[in-house]
CSV table of C-alpha atoms and ligand atoms in Angstrom, one decimal:
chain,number,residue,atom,x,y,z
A,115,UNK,CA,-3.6,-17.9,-10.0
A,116,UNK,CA,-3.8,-20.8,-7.8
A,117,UNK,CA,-5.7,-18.9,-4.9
A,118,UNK,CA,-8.6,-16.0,-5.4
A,119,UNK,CA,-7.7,-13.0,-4.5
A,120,UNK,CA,-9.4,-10.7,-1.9
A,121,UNK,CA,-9.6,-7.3,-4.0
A,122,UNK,CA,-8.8,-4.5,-1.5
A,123,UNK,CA,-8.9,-0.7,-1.9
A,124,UNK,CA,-7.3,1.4,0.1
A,125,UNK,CA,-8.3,5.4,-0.1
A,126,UNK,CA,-4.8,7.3,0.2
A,127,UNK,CA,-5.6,10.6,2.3
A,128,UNK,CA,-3.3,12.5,1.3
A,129,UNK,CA,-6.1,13.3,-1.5
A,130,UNK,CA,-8.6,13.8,1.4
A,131,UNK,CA,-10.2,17.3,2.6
A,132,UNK,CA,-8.0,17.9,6.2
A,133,UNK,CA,-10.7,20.2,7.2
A,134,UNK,CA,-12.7,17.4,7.7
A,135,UNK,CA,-10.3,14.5,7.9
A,136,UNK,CA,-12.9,12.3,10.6
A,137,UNK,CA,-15.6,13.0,8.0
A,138,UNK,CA,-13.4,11.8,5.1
A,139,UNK,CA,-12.7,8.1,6.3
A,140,UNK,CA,-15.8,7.4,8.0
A,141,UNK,CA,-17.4,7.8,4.4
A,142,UNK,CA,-15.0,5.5,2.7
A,143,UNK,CA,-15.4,2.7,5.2
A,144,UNK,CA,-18.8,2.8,4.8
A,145,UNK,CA,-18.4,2.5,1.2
A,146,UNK,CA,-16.5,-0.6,1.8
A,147,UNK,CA,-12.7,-0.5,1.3
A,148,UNK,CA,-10.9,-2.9,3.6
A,149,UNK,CA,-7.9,-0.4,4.6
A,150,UNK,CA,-7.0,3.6,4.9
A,151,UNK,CA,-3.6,4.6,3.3
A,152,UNK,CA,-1.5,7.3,5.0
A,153,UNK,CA,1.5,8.3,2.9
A,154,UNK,CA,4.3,9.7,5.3
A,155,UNK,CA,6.7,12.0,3.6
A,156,UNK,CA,9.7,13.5,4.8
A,157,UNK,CA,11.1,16.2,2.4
A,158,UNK,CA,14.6,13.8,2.0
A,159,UNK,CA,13.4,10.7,0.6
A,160,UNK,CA,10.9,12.2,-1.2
A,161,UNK,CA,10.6,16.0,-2.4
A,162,UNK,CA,7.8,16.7,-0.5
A,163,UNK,CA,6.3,16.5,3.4
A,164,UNK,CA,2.9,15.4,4.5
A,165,UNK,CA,1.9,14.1,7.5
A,166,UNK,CA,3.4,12.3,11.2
A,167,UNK,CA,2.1,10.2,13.8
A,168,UNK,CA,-0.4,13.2,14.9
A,169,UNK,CA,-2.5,12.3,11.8
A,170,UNK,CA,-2.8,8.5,12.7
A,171,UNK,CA,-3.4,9.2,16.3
A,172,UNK,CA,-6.3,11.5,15.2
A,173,UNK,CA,-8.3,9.1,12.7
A,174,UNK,CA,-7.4,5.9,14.8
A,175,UNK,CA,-11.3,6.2,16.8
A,176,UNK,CA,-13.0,6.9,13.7
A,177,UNK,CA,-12.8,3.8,12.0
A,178,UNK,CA,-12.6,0.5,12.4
A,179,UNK,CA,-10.6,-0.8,9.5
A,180,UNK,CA,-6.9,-0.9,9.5
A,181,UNK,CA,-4.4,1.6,9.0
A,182,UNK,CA,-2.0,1.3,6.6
A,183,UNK,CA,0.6,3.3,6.8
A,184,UNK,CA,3.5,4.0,3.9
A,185,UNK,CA,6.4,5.5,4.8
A,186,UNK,CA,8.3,7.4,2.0
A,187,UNK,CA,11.0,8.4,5.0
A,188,UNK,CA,14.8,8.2,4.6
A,189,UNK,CA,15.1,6.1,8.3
A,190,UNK,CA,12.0,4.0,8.5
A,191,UNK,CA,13.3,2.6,11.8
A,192,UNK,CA,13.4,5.8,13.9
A,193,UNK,CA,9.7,6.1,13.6
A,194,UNK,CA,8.1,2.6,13.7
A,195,UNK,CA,7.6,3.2,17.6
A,196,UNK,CA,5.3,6.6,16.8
A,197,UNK,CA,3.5,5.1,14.2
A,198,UNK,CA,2.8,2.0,16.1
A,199,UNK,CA,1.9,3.9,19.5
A,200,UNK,CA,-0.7,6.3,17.3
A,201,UNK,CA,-2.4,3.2,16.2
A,202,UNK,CA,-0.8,2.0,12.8
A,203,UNK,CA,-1.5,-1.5,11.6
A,204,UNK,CA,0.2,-2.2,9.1
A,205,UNK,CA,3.9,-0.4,8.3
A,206,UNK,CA,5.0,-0.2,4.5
A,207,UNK,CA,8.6,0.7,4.1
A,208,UNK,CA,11.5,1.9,1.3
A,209,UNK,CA,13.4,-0.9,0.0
A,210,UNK,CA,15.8,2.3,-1.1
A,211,UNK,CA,15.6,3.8,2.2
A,212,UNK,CA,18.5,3.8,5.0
A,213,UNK,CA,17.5,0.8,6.7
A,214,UNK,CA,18.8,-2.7,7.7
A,215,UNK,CA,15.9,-4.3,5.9
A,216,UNK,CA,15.6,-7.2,7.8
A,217,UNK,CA,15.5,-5.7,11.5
A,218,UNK,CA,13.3,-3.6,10.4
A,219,UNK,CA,10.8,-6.5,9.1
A,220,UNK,CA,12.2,-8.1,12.8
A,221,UNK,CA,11.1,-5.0,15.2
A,222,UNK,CA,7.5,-5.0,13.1
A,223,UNK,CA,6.8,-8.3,13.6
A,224,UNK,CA,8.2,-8.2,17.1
A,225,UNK,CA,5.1,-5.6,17.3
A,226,UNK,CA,2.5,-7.5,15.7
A,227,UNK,CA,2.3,-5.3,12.6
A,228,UNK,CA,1.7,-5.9,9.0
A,229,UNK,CA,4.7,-6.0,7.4
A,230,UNK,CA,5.1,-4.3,3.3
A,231,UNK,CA,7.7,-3.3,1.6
A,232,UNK,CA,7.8,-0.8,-1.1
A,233,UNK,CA,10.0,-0.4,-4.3
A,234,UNK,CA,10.2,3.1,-6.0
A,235,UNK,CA,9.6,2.6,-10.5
A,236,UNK,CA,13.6,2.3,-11.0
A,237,UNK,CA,14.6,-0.3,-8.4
A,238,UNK,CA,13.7,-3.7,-10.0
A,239,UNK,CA,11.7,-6.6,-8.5
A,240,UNK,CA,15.0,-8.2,-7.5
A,241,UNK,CA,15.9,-6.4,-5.1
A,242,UNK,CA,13.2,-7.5,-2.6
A,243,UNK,CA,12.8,-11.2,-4.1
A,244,UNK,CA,14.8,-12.5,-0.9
A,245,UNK,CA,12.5,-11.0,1.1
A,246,UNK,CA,9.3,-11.9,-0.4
A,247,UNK,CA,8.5,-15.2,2.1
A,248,UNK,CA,9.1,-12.4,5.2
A,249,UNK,CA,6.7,-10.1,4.6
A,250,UNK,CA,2.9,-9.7,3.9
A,251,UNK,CA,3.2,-7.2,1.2
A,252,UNK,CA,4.8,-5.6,-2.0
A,253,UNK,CA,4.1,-2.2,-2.8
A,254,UNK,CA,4.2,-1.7,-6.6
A,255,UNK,CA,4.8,2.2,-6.5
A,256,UNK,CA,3.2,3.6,-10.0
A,257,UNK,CA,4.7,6.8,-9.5
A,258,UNK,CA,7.7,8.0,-8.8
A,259,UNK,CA,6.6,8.7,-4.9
A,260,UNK,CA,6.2,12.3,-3.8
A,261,UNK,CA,2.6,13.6,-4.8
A,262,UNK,CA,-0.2,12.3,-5.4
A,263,UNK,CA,-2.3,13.1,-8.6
A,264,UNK,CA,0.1,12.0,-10.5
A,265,UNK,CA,-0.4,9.8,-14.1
A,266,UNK,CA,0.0,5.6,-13.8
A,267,UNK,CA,3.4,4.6,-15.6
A,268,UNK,CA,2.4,1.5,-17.1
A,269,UNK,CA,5.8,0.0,-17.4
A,270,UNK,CA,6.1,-0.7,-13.7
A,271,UNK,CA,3.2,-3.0,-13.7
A,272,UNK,CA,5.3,-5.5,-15.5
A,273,UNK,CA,6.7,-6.1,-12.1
A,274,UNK,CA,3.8,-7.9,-10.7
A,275,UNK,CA,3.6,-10.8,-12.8
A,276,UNK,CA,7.6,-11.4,-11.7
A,277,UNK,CA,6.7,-11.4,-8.3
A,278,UNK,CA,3.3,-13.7,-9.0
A,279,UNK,CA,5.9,-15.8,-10.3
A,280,UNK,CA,8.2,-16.1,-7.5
A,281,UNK,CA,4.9,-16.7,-5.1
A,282,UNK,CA,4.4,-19.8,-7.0
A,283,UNK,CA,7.4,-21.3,-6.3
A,284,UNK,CA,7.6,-20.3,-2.8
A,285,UNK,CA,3.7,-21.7,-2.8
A,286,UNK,CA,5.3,-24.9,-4.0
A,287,UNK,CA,8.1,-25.0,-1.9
A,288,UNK,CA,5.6,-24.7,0.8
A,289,UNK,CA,2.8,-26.9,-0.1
A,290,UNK,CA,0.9,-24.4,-1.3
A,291,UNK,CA,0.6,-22.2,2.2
A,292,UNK,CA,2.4,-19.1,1.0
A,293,UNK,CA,0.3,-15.3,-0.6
A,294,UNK,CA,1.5,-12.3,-0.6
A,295,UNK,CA,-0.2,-9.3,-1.4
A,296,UNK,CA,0.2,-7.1,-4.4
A,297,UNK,CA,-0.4,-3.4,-3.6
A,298,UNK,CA,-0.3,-0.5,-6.6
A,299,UNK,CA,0.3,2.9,-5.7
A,300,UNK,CA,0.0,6.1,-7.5
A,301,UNK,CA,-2.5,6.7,-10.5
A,302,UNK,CA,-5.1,4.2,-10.0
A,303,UNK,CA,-8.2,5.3,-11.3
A,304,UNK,CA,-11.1,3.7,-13.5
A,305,UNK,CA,-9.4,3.8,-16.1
A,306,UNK,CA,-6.4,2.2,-15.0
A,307,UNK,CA,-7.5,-0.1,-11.8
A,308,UNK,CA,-8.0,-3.1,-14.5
A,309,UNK,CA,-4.7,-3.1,-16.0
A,310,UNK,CA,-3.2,-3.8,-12.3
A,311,UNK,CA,-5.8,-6.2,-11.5
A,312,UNK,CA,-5.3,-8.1,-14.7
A,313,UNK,CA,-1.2,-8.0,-13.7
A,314,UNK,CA,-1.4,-9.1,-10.6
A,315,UNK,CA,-2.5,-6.6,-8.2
A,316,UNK,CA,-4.4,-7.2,-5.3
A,317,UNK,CA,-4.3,-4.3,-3.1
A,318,UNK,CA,-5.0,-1.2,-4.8
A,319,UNK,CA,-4.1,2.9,-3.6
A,320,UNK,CA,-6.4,5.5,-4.8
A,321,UNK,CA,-6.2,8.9,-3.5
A,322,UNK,CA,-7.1,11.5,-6.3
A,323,UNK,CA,-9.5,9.3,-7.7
A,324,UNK,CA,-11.5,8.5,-4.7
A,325,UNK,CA,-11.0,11.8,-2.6
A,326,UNK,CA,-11.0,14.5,-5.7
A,327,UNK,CA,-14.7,12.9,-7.0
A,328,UNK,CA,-17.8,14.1,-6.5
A,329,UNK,CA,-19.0,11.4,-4.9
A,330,UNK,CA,-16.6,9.2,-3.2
A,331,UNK,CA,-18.9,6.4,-2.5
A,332,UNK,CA,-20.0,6.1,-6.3
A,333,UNK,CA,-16.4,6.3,-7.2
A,334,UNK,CA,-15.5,3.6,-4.6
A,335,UNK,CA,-18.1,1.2,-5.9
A,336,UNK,CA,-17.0,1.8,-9.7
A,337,UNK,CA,-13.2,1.0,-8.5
A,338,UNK,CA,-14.4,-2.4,-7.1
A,339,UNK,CA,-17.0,-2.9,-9.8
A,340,UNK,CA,-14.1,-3.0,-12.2
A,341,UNK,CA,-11.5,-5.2,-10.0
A,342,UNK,CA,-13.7,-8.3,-9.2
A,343,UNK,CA,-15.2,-8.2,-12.6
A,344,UNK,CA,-10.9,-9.3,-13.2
A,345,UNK,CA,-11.1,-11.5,-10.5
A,346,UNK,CA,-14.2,-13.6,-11.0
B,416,LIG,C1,2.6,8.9,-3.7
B,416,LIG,C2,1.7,8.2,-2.7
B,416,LIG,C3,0.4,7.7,-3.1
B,416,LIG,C4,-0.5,8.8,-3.6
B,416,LIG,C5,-1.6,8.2,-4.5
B,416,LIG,O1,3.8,9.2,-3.2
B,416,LIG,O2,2.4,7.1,-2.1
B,416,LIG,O3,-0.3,7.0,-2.1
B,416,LIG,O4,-1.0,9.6,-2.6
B,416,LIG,O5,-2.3,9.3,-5.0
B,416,LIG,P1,-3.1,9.2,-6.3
B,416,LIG,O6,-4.1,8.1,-6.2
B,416,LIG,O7,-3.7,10.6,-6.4
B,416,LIG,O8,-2.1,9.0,-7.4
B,417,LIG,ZN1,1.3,5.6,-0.7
């Protein structure tokens, strides 16, 4: 890799204990992940429904870091506005969703968001190659999304490398100038954080892992333990 990576963990909350959401996030910033993750569900893109604007709005005060939000929604567009007003930083979209993918990447940066897009285990890295030098972010799902809790599949980490390799030539095509960032999603745990690291990965989702442990913070530490001992 040309360029060191910043390794950054994002906590997905869907994991988290709503009872005490507030609680929940101020703990994992203080542990030292860079990002929160809220996974927006729908029940039509994916067979399941979790959580709207509302939540944003309501942990947007209690933390400092940024928000980023993923949204497993059939039309990403109709709800940018929402997401943005509650206090969203960064908006993750479906490359399989019903959108016009690049006036949605136009209206986010037109807002001064972070701009990521996702691709589901079946759609291949392809698909969002053109759009690569647009946005700030691939999400690698490692799941099939839906619920979390759910077991890595290792074959979809294979896709990383293939985007590492178009960075590089955009990087060259650009004098060098060019990242983008690598986010996993679904099944990252200690056992599995290294084999996205060593793929690629910078960016890494961990709901379960994080939220379902004990202790969060020792879990937290462990996760980035394991990443920058990749990176160094
Ligand atoms: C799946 C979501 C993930 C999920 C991660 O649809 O996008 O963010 O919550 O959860 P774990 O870490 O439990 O697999
Ligand atoms: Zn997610």
């Amino acid at each position: 890799m040309s360029q060191k990576l910043e390794m950054k963990i994002a906590p997905s909350i869907l994991a988290a204990d709503f009872s005490k959401l507030g609680e929940e996030v101020r703990l994992v910033e203080r542990s030292g992940v860079q990002q929160i993750h809220v996974d927006v569900m729908d029940g039509h893109f994916v067979p399941n429904i979790s959580m709207g604007p509302l939540v944003v709005k309501a942990i947007r005060p209690e933390v400092q870091i940024p928000l980023d939000v993923h949204l497993m929604i059939s039309r990403p567009q109709d709800y940018f506005e929402p997401f943005i007003k509650a206090g969203a930083n960064h908006i993750t979209f479906h490359i399989e969703s019903d959108c016009n993918v690049d006036q949605c990447i136009s209206t986010l940066r037109g807002q001064n968001m972070g701009v990521g897009l996702a691709i589901s285990p079946d759609t291949p890295v392809s698909e969002v190659l053109e759009w690569l030098p647009k946005v700030d972010m691939i999400l690698v799902m490692t799941v099939y999304p839906g619920f979390g809790g759910q077991a890595l599949i290792p074959s979809t980490l294979e896709k990383i490398p293939e985007i590492r390799n178009y960075e590089k030539k955009f990087q060259q095509e650009s004098d060098g100038g060019f990242r983008i960032q690598v986010q996993v999603d679904g099944g990252i745990d200690s056992t599995t954080i290294r084999l996205a690291a060593d793929a690629g990965a910078d960016c890494f989702v961990a709901g379960s892992a994080i939220f379902n442990s004990p202790d969060p913070a020792d879990e937290i530490r462990t996760l980035f333990n394991l990443i920058r001992e990749t990176s160094e």
